[in-house]
XYZ file of C-alpha atoms in Angstrom:
535
model
C 60.141 82.222 88.749
C 56.709 82.255 88.369
C 54.539 84.500 86.225
C 54.050 86.936 88.914
C 56.719 89.981 88.481
C 59.240 90.136 91.119
C 59.185 93.701 92.454
C 62.264 93.560 94.580
C 65.720 95.613 93.263
C 69.293 95.219 93.531
C 71.859 97.832 94.286
C 74.382 97.135 91.902
C 77.701 98.411 92.150
C 80.120 98.989 89.437
C 83.644 100.079 90.478
C 85.845 100.797 87.466
C 89.206 102.852 86.923
C 87.539 106.281 86.205
C 85.153 106.027 89.195
C 82.059 104.358 90.905
C 78.617 103.751 89.294
C 75.641 102.518 91.332
C 72.340 101.604 89.916
C 69.110 100.172 91.198
C 67.948 97.258 89.000
C 64.958 95.236 88.887
C 65.426 91.326 88.785
C 63.706 91.750 85.392
C 66.768 93.598 84.465
C 65.378 97.280 84.285
C 67.560 99.876 85.427
C 65.574 102.410 87.630
C 68.127 104.641 88.596
C 71.709 105.380 87.872
C 74.561 107.568 89.328
C 78.245 108.180 88.966
C 80.965 109.401 91.110
C 84.541 109.848 89.793
C 87.946 108.429 91.197
C 91.459 109.803 90.360
C 94.044 107.718 89.080
C 97.701 108.576 90.057
C 100.057 107.950 87.179
C 103.874 108.459 87.104
C 106.364 106.230 84.865
C 105.516 102.621 85.879
C 103.496 103.551 89.005
C 99.705 103.741 88.667
C 97.775 103.962 92.062
C 94.364 104.880 93.506
C 93.151 105.957 96.945
C 90.610 103.045 98.461
C 89.231 105.690 100.731
C 88.127 107.501 97.459
C 86.635 104.196 96.008
C 84.613 104.183 99.491
C 83.375 107.703 99.225
C 82.519 107.335 95.696
C 80.527 104.278 96.338
C 78.767 106.248 99.366
C 78.042 109.398 96.801
C 76.760 107.381 94.081
C 74.744 104.806 96.240
C 73.218 107.717 98.239
C 72.197 109.440 95.037
C 70.191 106.463 93.771
C 68.515 105.704 96.764
C 67.327 109.162 97.003
C 63.801 108.109 96.387
C 62.640 106.680 99.773
C 60.193 105.057 97.987
C 62.294 102.564 96.337
C 64.729 101.801 99.606
C 62.167 98.914 100.934
C 62.241 97.156 97.688
C 66.404 96.737 97.845
C 66.849 93.069 98.559
C 70.565 92.846 97.901
C 73.620 94.633 97.438
C 76.279 93.296 95.050
C 79.419 94.674 93.677
C 81.388 94.351 90.432
C 84.815 95.900 90.108
C 87.854 96.642 88.190
C 90.489 93.501 88.887
C 94.038 93.306 88.720
C 94.508 95.701 91.717
C 96.344 95.408 95.003
C 95.479 96.832 98.195
C 97.663 96.345 101.421
C 95.229 95.769 104.611
C 96.476 95.811 108.144
C 94.773 93.650 111.155
C 91.992 96.245 111.302
C 91.247 96.038 107.555
C 92.267 99.582 107.027
C 94.581 100.526 103.819
C 98.190 100.600 104.532
C 98.620 102.764 101.283
C 97.445 103.451 97.981
C 96.145 100.236 95.968
C 98.258 99.486 92.982
C 96.134 99.731 89.689
C 96.191 97.275 86.839
C 98.289 99.896 85.172
C 100.919 99.585 87.685
C 103.857 97.592 86.121
C 106.378 98.267 89.015
C 106.331 94.544 89.295
C 107.858 93.471 86.169
C 111.555 92.580 87.588
C 110.305 91.220 90.632
C 107.787 88.824 88.791
C 110.464 87.877 86.378
C 112.472 86.547 89.310
C 110.045 84.354 89.812
C 109.070 82.839 86.015
C 112.154 82.951 84.357
C 114.713 80.150 83.960
C 118.656 80.115 84.235
C 119.108 78.762 80.479
C 115.871 78.257 78.521
C 112.768 80.030 78.400
C 109.645 79.974 76.513
C 107.879 83.373 75.991
C 110.180 84.603 78.797
C 109.088 81.792 81.286
C 110.557 78.977 82.553
C 109.641 75.708 80.737
C 108.878 74.111 83.837
C 107.005 76.522 85.938
C 105.173 77.752 82.759
C 103.717 74.064 82.050
C 102.856 74.116 85.808
C 101.184 77.430 86.031
C 99.033 76.751 82.867
C 98.052 73.091 84.070
C 96.998 74.300 87.410
C 95.759 77.518 87.107
C 95.104 78.055 83.143
C 96.946 81.163 83.150
C 100.503 82.578 84.319
C 101.727 85.920 85.737
C 102.275 88.617 83.312
C 105.602 89.564 82.249
C 104.419 93.240 82.581
C 103.982 92.879 86.364
C 100.487 94.660 86.418
C 98.618 91.966 87.446
C 97.900 90.876 91.188
C 101.148 88.548 91.302
C 103.296 91.144 90.180
C 102.037 93.649 92.760
C 102.588 91.244 95.609
C 105.876 90.415 94.226
C 107.068 94.059 93.914
C 105.928 94.612 97.490
C 107.822 91.545 99.063
C 111.071 92.349 97.213
C 110.945 96.264 97.037
C 109.039 97.200 99.948
C 110.019 94.246 103.041
C 108.413 96.837 105.864
C 105.108 97.168 104.006
C 105.126 93.427 103.436
C 105.673 92.612 106.895
C 102.834 95.152 108.088
C 100.638 93.704 105.377
C 97.839 91.271 107.215
C 96.094 90.615 103.776
C 96.309 91.356 100.139
C 92.854 92.080 98.564
C 91.481 93.085 95.152
C 89.138 95.962 94.928
C 86.164 93.735 95.372
C 87.276 92.398 98.342
C 88.045 95.865 99.711
C 84.221 96.599 98.958
C 82.854 93.689 100.205
C 84.905 93.905 103.693
C 83.582 97.546 104.209
C 80.218 96.574 103.289
C 80.019 93.639 105.625
C 83.084 93.233 107.693
C 83.976 89.777 105.938
C 87.378 89.597 104.496
C 87.344 87.310 101.841
C 87.865 86.845 97.993
C 85.725 85.477 94.976
C 87.189 82.735 92.594
C 87.575 85.581 90.098
C 89.155 88.436 92.247
C 91.933 85.921 93.271
C 92.624 84.494 90.042
C 95.587 87.084 88.898
C 97.328 86.314 91.979
C 97.918 82.768 89.818
C 98.371 80.611 93.165
C 95.034 78.708 93.242
C 94.537 75.383 91.450
C 91.551 75.965 89.199
C 90.924 72.602 87.715
C 87.735 72.034 89.629
C 85.989 75.492 88.391
C 83.587 75.091 91.517
C 85.989 74.680 93.948
C 89.304 76.763 93.251
C 91.857 76.178 96.228
C 95.068 77.807 97.138
C 98.110 75.628 95.905
C 101.201 75.308 98.409
C 103.572 75.031 95.531
C 102.603 78.132 93.649
C 102.371 80.232 96.780
C 106.285 78.918 97.510
C 106.930 80.252 93.871
C 105.424 83.541 94.325
C 106.780 84.104 97.871
C 103.831 84.990 99.421
C 102.355 83.118 102.598
C 98.871 81.693 102.575
C 97.930 83.774 105.510
C 98.498 86.987 103.829
C 95.526 85.983 101.447
C 91.685 86.045 102.000
C 89.594 82.994 102.219
C 87.654 81.872 98.786
C 83.958 82.020 98.315
C 81.909 81.649 95.092
C 80.374 85.001 93.341
C 77.199 83.878 93.979
C 77.427 83.299 98.024
C 75.836 85.631 100.625
C 78.530 87.154 102.584
C 76.026 88.506 105.314
C 74.131 91.448 105.934
C 74.910 95.215 105.766
C 76.938 96.409 108.547
C 74.276 98.357 110.823
C 76.577 101.683 110.338
C 76.285 101.279 106.422
C 72.854 100.306 106.436
C 72.024 103.576 108.229
C 74.160 105.777 106.079
C 72.412 104.384 102.790
C 68.628 104.287 104.347
C 68.420 100.618 104.124
C 67.548 97.775 106.626
C 70.303 96.307 108.260
C 69.190 92.711 107.322
C 69.986 93.383 103.426
C 72.099 90.710 102.292
C 75.320 91.270 100.546
C 75.986 88.937 97.581
C 79.846 88.488 96.856
C 79.783 89.757 93.360
C 82.444 89.401 90.786
C 85.107 91.537 89.062
C 84.174 93.610 86.090
C 85.036 90.956 83.422
C 83.281 88.268 85.057
C 80.038 90.366 85.686
C 80.112 91.919 82.297
C 80.184 88.393 80.954
C 77.180 87.382 83.041
C 75.346 90.646 81.821
C 76.309 90.562 77.886
C 76.064 86.780 77.075
C 75.953 84.118 79.584
C 75.604 81.223 77.005
C 78.552 78.955 76.200
C 80.605 80.197 73.182
C 78.680 83.458 73.058
C 81.461 86.427 72.590
C 81.112 89.708 74.006
C 83.481 92.706 73.318
C 83.573 95.194 76.350
C 84.667 98.969 75.367
C 85.653 100.700 78.429
C 88.851 102.349 79.635
C 90.191 99.072 78.515
C 88.980 96.366 76.840
C 88.316 92.590 76.068
C 86.834 89.803 74.701
C 85.030 87.231 76.165
C 83.108 84.170 76.203
C 81.951 81.397 78.542
C 83.233 77.830 77.747
C 83.127 74.597 79.457
C 86.723 73.912 80.109
C 89.986 75.377 81.177
C 92.286 76.191 78.280
C 95.205 78.409 77.422
C 96.877 79.770 74.377
C 100.414 81.100 75.444
C 101.412 82.292 72.121
C 98.262 84.968 72.096
C 97.956 85.311 75.680
C 94.633 83.996 75.816
C 93.075 82.064 78.658
C 89.884 80.340 79.968
C 89.879 80.892 83.660
C 87.287 80.827 86.785
C 84.432 83.035 86.499
C 81.252 84.140 88.202
C 79.159 81.279 86.490
C 79.391 77.998 88.416
C 81.356 75.206 86.889
C 82.075 77.329 83.943
C 85.216 79.231 82.639
C 85.529 82.288 81.093
C 87.878 83.035 77.932
C 89.294 86.244 77.919
C 91.648 87.971 75.583
C 92.795 91.841 77.020
C 93.384 94.567 75.325
C 95.185 97.321 77.365
C 93.596 100.432 76.237
C 90.545 101.239 74.299
C 88.296 104.082 75.511
C 91.241 105.436 77.292
C 92.486 106.496 73.824
C 89.338 108.742 73.422
C 89.465 110.194 76.896
C 93.226 111.090 75.987
C 92.192 112.889 72.825
C 89.312 114.709 74.595
C 91.265 115.733 77.561
C 94.618 116.453 75.664
C 93.862 117.544 72.426
C 89.876 118.315 71.681
C 89.708 120.390 74.941
C 91.717 122.161 77.636
C 91.021 120.888 81.107
C 89.588 123.996 82.060
C 86.893 123.697 79.449
C 85.871 120.547 80.837
C 84.743 121.915 83.968
C 80.805 121.245 83.400
C 79.575 118.116 81.467
C 76.352 119.895 80.575
C 78.487 122.758 78.499
C 80.756 119.905 76.854
C 78.909 116.789 75.390
C 80.158 113.203 76.419
C 83.255 111.990 74.591
C 81.008 109.323 72.568
C 78.217 111.497 71.765
C 81.012 113.866 70.086
C 82.409 110.918 68.280
C 78.879 110.538 66.481
C 79.043 113.839 65.469
C 82.642 114.184 64.211
C 83.558 110.596 63.072
C 80.644 110.210 60.651
C 81.945 113.315 58.849
C 84.732 111.207 57.514
C 84.996 108.520 55.070
C 85.965 104.986 56.010
C 89.673 104.478 56.156
C 90.320 108.187 57.924
C 91.839 109.170 54.494
C 94.967 107.212 55.144
C 95.423 107.827 58.658
C 96.373 104.650 60.908
C 96.231 105.170 64.616
C 97.958 102.382 66.913
C 96.150 102.429 70.157
C 98.654 101.275 72.553
C 98.996 103.812 75.166
C 100.218 101.528 77.822
C 101.511 99.070 75.878
C 99.441 95.780 74.600
C 98.572 92.326 75.996
C 96.675 90.351 73.496
C 97.944 88.979 70.912
C 101.435 89.927 72.321
C 102.324 90.674 75.804
C 104.083 93.949 75.079
C 104.384 96.928 77.781
C 106.646 98.914 75.652
C 104.777 99.384 72.620
C 103.104 102.978 72.198
C 100.348 104.616 70.515
C 101.149 106.735 67.182
C 99.383 108.418 64.584
C 100.767 107.744 61.183
C 100.442 109.089 57.606
C 99.711 112.582 58.699
C 99.849 115.470 56.142
C 98.599 118.850 55.985
C 95.400 117.988 54.474
C 94.149 116.116 57.324
C 91.687 117.507 59.968
C 90.566 117.053 63.449
C 87.757 114.854 62.079
C 90.248 112.595 60.289
C 92.149 112.085 63.391
C 89.253 111.457 65.569
C 87.935 108.878 63.002
C 91.479 107.379 62.967
C 91.472 106.859 66.749
C 88.300 104.968 66.629
C 89.310 102.806 63.429
C 92.892 102.274 65.496
C 90.859 100.460 68.145
C 88.901 98.633 66.029
C 91.759 97.469 64.362
C 93.479 96.334 67.445
C 90.052 94.462 68.415
C 90.320 92.580 65.050
C 94.003 91.603 65.958
C 92.875 89.873 68.934
C 89.749 88.642 67.715
C 91.314 86.694 65.018
C 93.172 84.109 67.605
C 90.330 84.327 70.131
C 87.822 82.944 67.751
C 90.408 80.099 67.084
C 90.577 79.757 70.726
C 86.828 79.028 70.763
C 87.176 76.666 67.809
C 84.221 78.417 65.936
C 83.544 81.820 64.050
C 80.670 83.444 65.913
C 78.081 85.488 64.026
C 77.526 87.972 66.523
C 79.371 89.704 69.030
C 77.606 91.511 71.776
C 79.247 95.192 72.405
C 78.834 96.600 75.955
C 80.705 99.363 77.997
C 80.478 103.091 77.538
C 82.328 102.789 74.058
C 79.256 100.296 72.977
C 76.939 103.325 73.370
C 78.443 104.768 70.104
C 76.342 103.603 66.890
C 79.488 104.685 64.639
C 81.865 102.971 66.935
C 79.779 99.663 66.755
C 79.398 99.799 63.057
C 83.237 100.791 62.665
C 84.080 97.673 64.767
C 81.412 95.585 62.314
C 83.280 96.703 59.490
C 86.511 96.293 60.446
C 86.329 92.758 62.227
C 83.858 91.638 59.463
C 81.268 90.400 62.193
C 77.879 91.698 63.289
C 78.031 93.747 66.184
C 74.913 93.215 68.873
C 74.277 96.514 70.633
C 72.264 95.969 73.920
C 69.746 98.677 75.175
C 72.100 100.157 77.850
C 75.569 98.843 76.936
C 77.329 100.973 79.962
C 75.371 99.199 82.267
C 76.344 95.502 81.558
C 78.246 95.279 84.945
C 75.401 96.358 86.667
C 73.134 93.753 84.979
C 75.718 91.027 85.789
C 75.836 92.149 89.150
C 72.211 92.053 89.449
C 71.636 88.755 88.144
C 74.700 87.189 90.470
C 72.742 88.608 93.363
C 69.512 87.335 92.049
C 71.120 83.730 92.068
C 72.248 84.458 95.659
C 68.871 85.262 97.039
C 67.251 82.300 95.389
C 65.392 84.541 92.438
C 66.841 82.759 89.804
C 67.939 78.744 89.653
C 70.790 79.685 87.919
C 73.000 82.223 85.799
C 71.701 80.575 83.092
C 68.282 81.303 83.623
C 68.900 85.180 83.233
C 69.547 84.550 79.065
C 65.880 85.466 78.538
C 66.715 89.053 80.279
C 69.253 90.154 77.628
C 67.768 92.545 75.199
C 69.035 93.670 71.903
C 68.539 97.580 70.932
C 70.112 96.999 67.214
C 72.508 94.790 65.426
C 75.122 96.287 63.235
C 76.065 94.389 60.093
C 79.436 94.451 58.168
C 79.363 96.590 55.122
C 80.451 94.331 52.169
C 81.794 97.297 49.962
C 84.392 98.051 52.690
C 85.776 94.466 53.031
C 88.548 94.914 51.000
C 89.604 98.684 52.439
C 89.652 97.307 55.855
C 91.548 94.175 54.970
C 94.569 96.024 53.545
C 94.415 98.510 56.566
C 94.601 95.722 58.905
C 97.614 94.329 57.002
C 99.100 97.821 57.513
C 98.496 97.933 60.845
C 100.116 94.626 61.754
C 103.121 96.169 59.615
C 103.331 98.977 61.388
C 103.649 97.039 64.813
C 106.359 94.403 63.298
C 108.468 97.508 62.006
C 108.042 99.816 64.915
C 108.179 97.228 67.777
C 112.126 97.184 68.016
C 112.280 100.984 67.884
C 109.664 101.186 70.929
C 111.763 98.560 72.536
C 114.886 100.731 72.348
C 112.794 104.143 73.279
C 111.413 102.565 76.529
C 113.553 100.316 77.703
C 114.288 100.687 81.663
C 116.399 103.575 82.862
C 118.546 100.989 84.380
C 118.620 97.434 82.570
C 117.350 94.575 85.076
C 115.613 96.958 87.404
C 111.943 98.192 86.898
C 111.467 101.994 87.710
C 110.126 102.764 91.010
């Protein structure tokens, strides 16, 4: 780029589980406007669904708010989306949803995917050795035994809803749906198709569908979208969408990425530089030069938004969801949450309450497995619990225990993740809504023993990532590596040496709780009808 400041803006879209955020971001990484619209999640047993039309209306509302300043609209040079992933939506031939989208929390596909992955006699971690070997060799990963990824969802529709399967023209992810609505073009990015586990990913620049993997999953190639790179321009905004937003019809839409890929670009694009995302769910990620898998700890390096590179990922099922649960089900009655102005956001409350309690939460231990766990064990039957509670404990102690519980779980997946990277990183970048909390960042530094870097606006990492991806698409940057200079730091939290032994002991207790209670959780949460997942 030249020394002249680029005044162009990107309309960056971040569709998460809780709702849709939109931002106007400069190509220098400055957020000029930001808005949010919520989207409901319907959960019943193993079912977890969202209405795709609600995604679209949330986008229109949030985008309309950030574009309210007519003076900024002419500067918008691109639109780019980042969305939740492992979401599956069935579309008809007109591109219309045939029903609600299956969320990444939807586990109805567990039995259907087991039919495709298990061997008759010998299994490794629940997988046929032959199929496990080939999935790992070709894709870098394997369908989740929980049934919560795209492979599990499609297998469930194929087996349990054959009429819906026959009516389905295309299976798409949330990103693919938004891009279709924006441009009229039906396609999938290399990362949005990833957890269908039907692409040969050995060449990260050119993943392609693999006929053998499609046969194993039992899905016809014609029911899946064509593939594009995250930095590809899909085309201009559809005229009716451009008119609704007050933008020119020629504004290009860049393909974008799913949330973990976009966050990785916005947080730390350099190889082996790890980041921790703290949102509804959580993950550790880092770009790496080669495809690799740790099947024992459920860590994989897979295609991402950075051309020619892979993204190493370790996934934690619920992080901020624990705090939302505490806020919505314990701290406040739902009627009390009608106005955000009357009640501070949960992360502001966290700073006030948790800071009153000494490290260790006075002996309380919280396990944050509200929806099972994925790394370093893939166990959907684990559940959250608060242990060692006594009459001496207060609400403040419980809140601190929740924060420490997520931090302990992060340490649990961080140890094998660092071994996967082959190095001990000195600093981990924290992003997402939870990373806005000074208290939580310090707790994570103390519990994990690693410095935590906090960007100025950690909740906007998705928007920054989408902006940087769009910048490459429209030629503002030569490559995504050029955006490393735009990543800024608000503060770095160093581990407190005096707390090292305290949290080492608490971490040992945390792992012992899992080891001892896992058999009980497996009995308590066994399917109602063995061998058949709940509908």
